[in-house]
PDB file of C-alpha atoms in Angstrom:
ATOM      1  CA  UNK C 161     133.160 120.664  85.367  1.00  0.00           C
ATOM      2  CA  UNK C 162     131.155 117.488  84.916  1.00  0.00           C
ATOM      3  CA  UNK C 163     130.031 115.496  87.833  1.00  0.00           C
ATOM      4  CA  UNK C 164     128.632 112.091  87.486  1.00  0.00           C
ATOM      5  CA  UNK C 165     126.619 110.489  90.175  1.00  0.00           C
ATOM      6  CA  UNK C 166     127.271 106.964  90.810  1.00  0.00           C
ATOM      7  CA  UNK C 167     125.090 104.710  89.080  1.00  0.00           C
ATOM      8  CA  UNK C 168     123.627 101.446  90.522  1.00  0.00           C
ATOM      9  CA  UNK C 169     123.044  99.591  87.393  1.00  0.00           C
ATOM     10  CA  UNK C 170     120.165  97.480  88.438  1.00  0.00           C
ATOM     11  CA  UNK C 171     118.883  97.404  84.826  1.00  0.00           C
ATOM     12  CA  UNK C 172     121.841  95.577  83.822  1.00  0.00           C
ATOM     13  CA  UNK C 173     120.587  92.685  86.115  1.00  0.00           C
ATOM     14  CA  UNK C 174     117.279  92.966  84.180  1.00  0.00           C
ATOM     15  CA  UNK C 175     118.541  91.958  80.969  1.00  0.00           C
ATOM     16  CA  UNK C 176     118.893  88.256  81.592  1.00  0.00           C
ATOM     17  CA  UNK C 177     115.792  85.903  81.470  1.00  0.00           C
ATOM     18  CA  UNK C 178     112.760  86.767  79.638  1.00  0.00           C
ATOM     19  CA  UNK C 179     109.853  86.502  82.257  1.00  0.00           C
ATOM     20  CA  UNK C 180     107.407  84.592  79.958  1.00  0.00           C
ATOM     21  CA  UNK C 181     110.045  82.176  78.711  1.00  0.00           C
ATOM     22  CA  UNK C 182     111.332  80.411  82.274  1.00  0.00           C
ATOM     23  CA  UNK C 183     110.806  81.107  85.703  1.00  0.00           C
ATOM     24  CA  UNK C 184     112.898  83.955  87.477  1.00  0.00           C
ATOM     25  CA  UNK C 185     115.246  83.167  90.068  1.00  0.00           C
ATOM     26  CA  UNK C 186     114.749  84.590  93.614  1.00  0.00           C
ATOM     27  CA  UNK C 187     117.756  86.760  92.779  1.00  0.00           C
ATOM     28  CA  UNK C 188     116.593  87.791  89.200  1.00  0.00           C
ATOM     29  CA  UNK C 189     113.228  88.649  90.762  1.00  0.00           C
ATOM     30  CA  UNK C 190     114.732  90.883  93.460  1.00  0.00           C
ATOM     31  CA  UNK C 191     116.722  92.800  90.771  1.00  0.00           C
ATOM     32  CA  UNK C 192     113.904  93.243  88.440  1.00  0.00           C
ATOM     33  CA  UNK C 193     111.463  94.290  91.224  1.00  0.00           C
ATOM     34  CA  UNK C 194     113.911  97.108  92.242  1.00  0.00           C
ATOM     35  CA  UNK C 195     113.953  98.272  88.572  1.00  0.00           C
ATOM     36  CA  UNK C 196     110.293  98.035  88.541  1.00  0.00           C
ATOM     37  CA  UNK C 197     109.852 100.002  91.868  1.00  0.00           C
ATOM     38  CA  UNK C 198     111.881 102.980  90.102  1.00  0.00           C
ATOM     39  CA  UNK C 199     109.183 103.060  87.401  1.00  0.00           C
ATOM     40  CA  UNK C 200     106.074 102.738  89.649  1.00  0.00           C
ATOM     41  CA  UNK C 201     105.620 106.155  90.183  1.00  0.00           C
ATOM     42  CA  UNK C 202     103.710 108.530  87.914  1.00  0.00           C
ATOM     43  CA  UNK C 203     105.956 111.530  88.536  1.00  0.00           C
ATOM     44  CA  UNK C 204     109.138 109.427  87.617  1.00  0.00           C
ATOM     45  CA  UNK C 205     107.175 108.020  84.465  1.00  0.00           C
ATOM     46  CA  UNK C 206     106.472 111.489  83.240  1.00  0.00           C
ATOM     47  CA  UNK C 207     110.091 112.763  83.814  1.00  0.00           C
ATOM     48  CA  UNK C 208     111.532 109.877  81.859  1.00  0.00           C
ATOM     49  CA  UNK C 209     109.404 110.599  79.064  1.00  0.00           C
ATOM     50  CA  UNK C 210     110.019 114.099  78.968  1.00  0.00           C
ATOM     51  CA  UNK C 211     113.787 113.512  79.250  1.00  0.00           C
ATOM     52  CA  UNK C 212     113.413 110.917  76.346  1.00  0.00           C
ATOM     53  CA  UNK C 213     111.415 113.236  74.051  1.00  0.00           C
ATOM     54  CA  UNK C 214     113.735 116.179  74.580  1.00  0.00           C
ATOM     55  CA  UNK C 215     116.693 116.987  72.169  1.00  0.00           C
ATOM     56  CA  UNK C 216     119.587 114.537  72.400  1.00  0.00           C
ATOM     57  CA  UNK C 217     117.263 112.665  75.037  1.00  0.00           C
ATOM     58  CA  UNK C 218     118.613 115.104  77.543  1.00  0.00           C
ATOM     59  CA  UNK C 219     116.957 117.883  79.718  1.00  0.00           C
ATOM     60  CA  UNK C 220     117.980 120.572  82.193  1.00  0.00           C
ATOM     61  CA  UNK C 221     116.409 120.016  85.699  1.00  0.00           C
ATOM     62  CA  UNK C 222     115.244 123.845  85.102  1.00  0.00           C
ATOM     63  CA  UNK C 223     112.992 122.492  82.455  1.00  0.00           C
ATOM     64  CA  UNK C 224     111.489 119.533  84.352  1.00  0.00           C
ATOM     65  CA  UNK C 225     109.877 121.450  87.121  1.00  0.00           C
ATOM     66  CA  UNK C 226     107.102 123.305  85.505  1.00  0.00           C
ATOM     67  CA  UNK C 227     105.769 120.395  83.408  1.00  0.00           C
ATOM     68  CA  UNK C 228     105.154 118.120  86.545  1.00  0.00           C
ATOM     69  CA  UNK C 229     103.947 120.947  88.956  1.00  0.00           C
ATOM     70  CA  UNK C 230     106.120 119.927  91.795  1.00  0.00           C
ATOM     71  CA  UNK C 231     108.978 121.440  93.895  1.00  0.00           C
ATOM     72  CA  UNK C 232     112.538 121.450  92.772  1.00  0.00           C
ATOM     73  CA  UNK C 233     113.437 119.334  95.780  1.00  0.00           C
ATOM     74  CA  UNK C 234     110.777 116.826  94.846  1.00  0.00           C
ATOM     75  CA  UNK C 235     111.798 116.734  91.435  1.00  0.00           C
ATOM     76  CA  UNK C 236     115.478 116.280  92.228  1.00  0.00           C
ATOM     77  CA  UNK C 237     114.666 113.580  94.476  1.00  0.00           C
ATOM     78  CA  UNK C 238     112.774 111.532  91.718  1.00  0.00           C
ATOM     79  CA  UNK C 239     115.847 112.011  89.244  1.00  0.00           C
ATOM     80  CA  UNK C 240     117.838 110.638  91.781  1.00  0.00           C
ATOM     81  CA  UNK C 241     115.835 107.564  92.050  1.00  0.00           C
ATOM     82  CA  UNK C 242     115.936 107.179  88.299  1.00  0.00           C
ATOM     83  CA  UNK C 243     119.553 107.873  88.038  1.00  0.00           C
ATOM     84  CA  UNK C 244     120.290 105.193  90.873  1.00  0.00           C
ATOM     85  CA  UNK C 245     118.131 102.700  88.790  1.00  0.00           C
ATOM     86  CA  UNK C 246     120.353 103.225  85.801  1.00  0.00           C
ATOM     87  CA  UNK C 247     117.829 104.978  83.577  1.00  0.00           C
ATOM     88  CA  UNK C 248     119.366 108.554  83.520  1.00  0.00           C
ATOM     89  CA  UNK C 249     122.780 109.902  83.932  1.00  0.00           C
ATOM     90  CA  UNK C 250     123.450 113.274  85.449  1.00  0.00           C
ATOM     91  CA  UNK C 251     125.957 115.913  84.527  1.00  0.00           C
ATOM     92  CA  UNK C 252     126.399 119.386  85.927  1.00  0.00           C
ATOM     93  CA  UNK C 253     127.053 122.469  83.841  1.00  0.00           C
ATOM     94  CA  UNK C 254     127.164 125.840  85.603  1.00  0.00           C
ATOM     95  CA  UNK C 255     124.381 126.207  87.982  1.00  0.00           C
ATOM     96  CA  UNK C 256     122.022 123.544  86.514  1.00  0.00           C
ATOM     97  CA  UNK C 257     122.111 119.694  86.454  1.00  0.00           C
ATOM     98  CA  UNK C 258     121.415 117.828  83.149  1.00  0.00           C
ATOM     99  CA  UNK C 259     119.648 114.352  82.873  1.00  0.00           C
ATOM    100  CA  UNK C 260     120.123 112.154  80.053  1.00  0.00           C
ATOM    101  CA  UNK C 261     118.464 109.092  79.197  1.00  0.00           C
ATOM    102  CA  UNK C 262     120.701 105.857  79.279  1.00  0.00           C
ATOM    103  CA  UNK C 263     120.715 104.090  75.731  1.00  0.00           C
ATOM    104  CA  UNK C 264     118.938 100.919  76.016  1.00  0.00           C
ATOM    105  CA  UNK C 265     117.974 100.968  79.657  1.00  0.00           C
ATOM    106  CA  UNK C 266     114.321 101.023  79.106  1.00  0.00           C
ATOM    107  CA  UNK C 267     114.413  98.564  76.150  1.00  0.00           C
ATOM    108  CA  UNK C 268     116.275  96.063  78.575  1.00  0.00           C
ATOM    109  CA  UNK C 269     113.425  96.140  81.057  1.00  0.00           C
ATOM    110  CA  UNK C 270     110.854  95.934  77.955  1.00  0.00           C
ATOM    111  CA  UNK C 271     112.825  92.686  76.553  1.00  0.00           C
ATOM    112  CA  UNK C 272     112.394  91.046  79.980  1.00  0.00           C
ATOM    113  CA  UNK C 273     108.680  91.468  79.962  1.00  0.00           C
ATOM    114  CA  UNK C 274     107.855  90.491  76.227  1.00  0.00           C
ATOM    115  CA  UNK C 275     107.013  87.086  74.960  1.00  0.00           C
ATOM    116  CA  UNK C 276     108.407  87.738  71.495  1.00  0.00           C
TER     117      UNK C 276
ATOM    118  CA  UNK S  88      81.584  75.913  88.409  1.00  0.00           C
ATOM    119  CA  UNK S  89      83.923  78.659  87.204  1.00  0.00           C
ATOM    120  CA  UNK S  90      84.116  81.811  88.984  1.00  0.00           C
ATOM    121  CA  UNK S  91      85.978  84.867  87.560  1.00  0.00           C
ATOM    122  CA  UNK S  92      87.479  87.881  89.642  1.00  0.00           C
ATOM    123  CA  UNK S  93      86.471  91.053  88.404  1.00  0.00           C
ATOM    124  CA  UNK S  94      89.600  92.478  86.393  1.00  0.00           C
ATOM    125  CA  UNK S  95      90.452  96.031  86.773  1.00  0.00           C
ATOM    126  CA  UNK S  96      92.260  96.257  83.277  1.00  0.00           C
ATOM    127  CA  UNK S  97      95.123  98.772  84.066  1.00  0.00           C
ATOM    128  CA  UNK S  98      97.024  97.132  81.426  1.00  0.00           C
ATOM    129  CA  UNK S  99      94.730  98.345  78.727  1.00  0.00           C
ATOM    130  CA  UNK S 100      95.257 101.955  79.885  1.00  0.00           C
ATOM    131  CA  UNK S 101      99.192 101.129  79.487  1.00  0.00           C
ATOM    132  CA  UNK S 102      98.828 100.599  75.887  1.00  0.00           C
ATOM    133  CA  UNK S 103      98.718 103.918  74.243  1.00  0.00           C
ATOM    134  CA  UNK S 104     101.731 106.331  74.273  1.00  0.00           C
ATOM    135  CA  UNK S 105     105.231 104.731  73.995  1.00  0.00           C
ATOM    136  CA  UNK S 106     107.125 106.384  77.008  1.00  0.00           C
ATOM    137  CA  UNK S 107     110.201 107.377  74.943  1.00  0.00           C
ATOM    138  CA  UNK S 108     108.294 108.784  71.789  1.00  0.00           C
ATOM    139  CA  UNK S 109     106.465 111.731  73.642  1.00  0.00           C
ATOM    140  CA  UNK S 110     105.668 112.905  77.186  1.00  0.00           C
ATOM    141  CA  UNK S 111     103.003 110.961  78.981  1.00  0.00           C
ATOM    142  CA  UNK S 112     100.078 112.782  80.275  1.00  0.00           C
ATOM    143  CA  UNK S 113      99.323 112.686  83.915  1.00  0.00           C
ATOM    144  CA  UNK S 114      96.495 110.254  83.458  1.00  0.00           C
ATOM    145  CA  UNK S 115      98.578 107.891  81.491  1.00  0.00           C
ATOM    146  CA  UNK S 116     101.341 108.077  83.876  1.00  0.00           C
ATOM    147  CA  UNK S 117      99.006 107.360  86.806  1.00  0.00           C
ATOM    148  CA  UNK S 118      97.630 104.263  84.875  1.00  0.00           C
ATOM    149  CA  UNK S 119     101.053 103.079  83.879  1.00  0.00           C
ATOM    150  CA  UNK S 120     102.473 103.606  87.575  1.00  0.00           C
ATOM    151  CA  UNK S 121      99.572 101.558  88.944  1.00  0.00           C
ATOM    152  CA  UNK S 122     100.599  98.723  86.541  1.00  0.00           C
ATOM    153  CA  UNK S 123     104.106  99.034  87.420  1.00  0.00           C
ATOM    154  CA  UNK S 124     103.434  98.783  91.257  1.00  0.00           C
ATOM    155  CA  UNK S 125     101.853  95.395  90.551  1.00  0.00           C
ATOM    156  CA  UNK S 126     105.159  94.226  88.807  1.00  0.00           C
ATOM    157  CA  UNK S 127     107.452  95.975  91.515  1.00  0.00           C
ATOM    158  CA  UNK S 128     107.459  92.942  93.946  1.00  0.00           C
ATOM    159  CA  UNK S 129     109.594  89.999  93.613  1.00  0.00           C
ATOM    160  CA  UNK S 130     107.157  87.265  94.649  1.00  0.00           C
ATOM    161  CA  UNK S 131     104.513  88.724  92.010  1.00  0.00           C
ATOM    162  CA  UNK S 132     107.565  88.889  89.248  1.00  0.00           C
ATOM    163  CA  UNK S 133     108.153  84.946  90.327  1.00  0.00           C
ATOM    164  CA  UNK S 134     104.701  84.008  90.366  1.00  0.00           C
ATOM    165  CA  UNK S 135     104.026  85.439  86.879  1.00  0.00           C
ATOM    166  CA  UNK S 136     106.975  83.844  85.444  1.00  0.00           C
ATOM    167  CA  UNK S 137     105.985  80.413  86.829  1.00  0.00           C
ATOM    168  CA  UNK S 138     102.520  80.702  85.568  1.00  0.00           C
ATOM    169  CA  UNK S 139     103.843  81.889  82.082  1.00  0.00           C
ATOM    170  CA  UNK S 140     106.068  78.820  81.985  1.00  0.00           C
ATOM    171  CA  UNK S 141     103.143  76.207  82.883  1.00  0.00           C
ATOM    172  CA  UNK S 142     101.335  74.224  80.527  1.00  0.00           C
ATOM    173  CA  UNK S 143      98.765  76.570  78.641  1.00  0.00           C
ATOM    174  CA  UNK S 144     100.024  79.548  80.762  1.00  0.00           C
ATOM    175  CA  UNK S 145      98.009  78.205  83.607  1.00  0.00           C
ATOM    176  CA  UNK S 146      98.840  77.045  87.036  1.00  0.00           C
ATOM    177  CA  UNK S 147      96.815  75.845  90.098  1.00  0.00           C
ATOM    178  CA  UNK S 148      97.624  77.825  93.297  1.00  0.00           C
ATOM    179  CA  UNK S 149      98.336  74.661  94.899  1.00  0.00           C
ATOM    180  CA  UNK S 150     101.477  74.468  92.613  1.00  0.00           C
ATOM    181  CA  UNK S 151     102.711  77.963  93.317  1.00  0.00           C
ATOM    182  CA  UNK S 152     103.129  77.689  97.021  1.00  0.00           C
ATOM    183  CA  UNK S 153     106.062  75.738  97.330  1.00  0.00           C
ATOM    184  CA  UNK S 154     108.193  77.383  94.645  1.00  0.00           C
ATOM    185  CA  UNK S 155     108.063  80.885  96.347  1.00  0.00           C
ATOM    186  CA  UNK S 156     108.225  79.399  99.982  1.00  0.00           C
ATOM    187  CA  UNK S 157     105.595  81.610 101.536  1.00  0.00           C
ATOM    188  CA  UNK S 158     102.199  80.771 102.842  1.00  0.00           C
ATOM    189  CA  UNK S 159      98.927  80.246 100.939  1.00  0.00           C
ATOM    190  CA  UNK S 160      97.269  83.423 102.251  1.00  0.00           C
ATOM    191  CA  UNK S 161     100.425  85.496 101.128  1.00  0.00           C
ATOM    192  CA  UNK S 162     100.545  83.699  97.651  1.00  0.00           C
ATOM    193  CA  UNK S 163      96.862  84.230  97.112  1.00  0.00           C
ATOM    194  CA  UNK S 164      97.091  87.948  98.070  1.00  0.00           C
ATOM    195  CA  UNK S 165      99.763  88.423  95.396  1.00  0.00           C
ATOM    196  CA  UNK S 166      97.882  86.593  92.761  1.00  0.00           C
ATOM    197  CA  UNK S 167      94.871  88.609  93.584  1.00  0.00           C
ATOM    198  CA  UNK S 168      96.938  91.832  93.114  1.00  0.00           C
ATOM    199  CA  UNK S 169      98.225  90.336  89.775  1.00  0.00           C
ATOM    200  CA  UNK S 170      94.604  89.471  88.610  1.00  0.00           C
ATOM    201  CA  UNK S 171      93.252  93.060  89.540  1.00  0.00           C
ATOM    202  CA  UNK S 172      96.129  94.500  87.719  1.00  0.00           C
ATOM    203  CA  UNK S 173      94.879  92.450  84.393  1.00  0.00           C
ATOM    204  CA  UNK S 174      97.928  90.101  83.982  1.00  0.00           C
ATOM    205  CA  UNK S 175      96.027  87.020  85.246  1.00  0.00           C
ATOM    206  CA  UNK S 176      92.616  85.631  85.365  1.00  0.00           C
ATOM    207  CA  UNK S 177      91.149  83.266  88.140  1.00  0.00           C
ATOM    208  CA  UNK S 178      89.096  80.375  87.628  1.00  0.00           C
ATOM    209  CA  UNK S 179      87.952  77.654  90.298  1.00  0.00           C
ATOM    210  CA  UNK S 180      87.622  74.118  89.719  1.00  0.00           C
ATOM    211  CA  UNK S 181      86.766  72.097  92.636  1.00  0.00           C
ATOM    212  CA  UNK S 182      88.856  72.810  95.517  1.00  0.00           C
ATOM    213  CA  UNK S 183      91.388  74.878  94.036  1.00  0.00           C
ATOM    214  CA  UNK S 184      91.779  78.233  92.043  1.00  0.00           C
ATOM    215  CA  UNK S 185      93.821  78.238  88.777  1.00  0.00           C
ATOM    216  CA  UNK S 186      95.612  81.265  87.395  1.00  0.00           C
ATOM    217  CA  UNK S 187      96.040  81.913  83.641  1.00  0.00           C
ATOM    218  CA  UNK S 188      98.198  84.558  81.914  1.00  0.00           C
ATOM    219  CA  UNK S 189      96.227  87.035  80.230  1.00  0.00           C
ATOM    220  CA  UNK S 190      97.540  87.021  76.326  1.00  0.00           C
ATOM    221  CA  UNK S 191      99.299  90.152  75.752  1.00  0.00           C
ATOM    222  CA  UNK S 192      99.146  91.928  78.980  1.00  0.00           C
ATOM    223  CA  UNK S 193     102.704  91.986  79.683  1.00  0.00           C
ATOM    224  CA  UNK S 194     103.410  92.687  75.873  1.00  0.00           C
ATOM    225  CA  UNK S 195     101.489  95.726  76.313  1.00  0.00           C
ATOM    226  CA  UNK S 196     103.655  97.043  79.105  1.00  0.00           C
ATOM    227  CA  UNK S 197     106.734  96.177  77.154  1.00  0.00           C
ATOM    228  CA  UNK S 198     105.477  97.994  74.272  1.00  0.00           C
ATOM    229  CA  UNK S 199     105.162 101.112  76.379  1.00  0.00           C
ATOM    230  CA  UNK S 200     108.756 101.021  77.400  1.00  0.00           C
ATOM    231  CA  UNK S 201     110.534 100.120  74.243  1.00  0.00           C
ATOM    232  CA  UNK S 202     111.931 102.683  71.701  1.00  0.00           C
ATOM    233  CA  UNK S 203     111.642 100.439  68.767  1.00  0.00           C
TER     234      UNK S 203
END
């Protein structure tokens, strides 16, 4: 059985105006800030980088607990925030949940920040 | 007279490991999260984009208050956070403070996020 969490795709909203090209509207700034908040945590950044570096950009939650040295509920909370922000998708296989990087999601944020 | 605020250059620390290439160390993740926190606010994102879009990527604080619709102390606080994070430099000329985008600072963050 595969269960997908609902994804609030705030990264899609971050795709629009490159920050250094023209002033962001209030609405764009709100969307981008929400995306940045999901990234503004050291544990979430490490989890994202571990998932990204895993085979097929996918990792079992069971393999994410030890590297960050936190409890499973805490790790699951951070993964839920990253999923809600559109950076990860979640699927369940047997006992464990697997998290996969959403292709292009981090690149869309990157493109908003760059001048080139 | 020109007065420069001390700059805590956390963006320099964000320059190193591209997030999608290999797992971030705990220290890299702490530095990058601090940088992201400075960007995780809609007013700060708007201020950055207004400064970036101004002539010479520089703007007087007197021209930043009306566009964001907040008080001068609030705007000054947000500009201080962006300066401490290494995104802006501050110089004082006469009555007013001027803020200038640090070349490459946003691009360094962008490069940490992108896969390409």
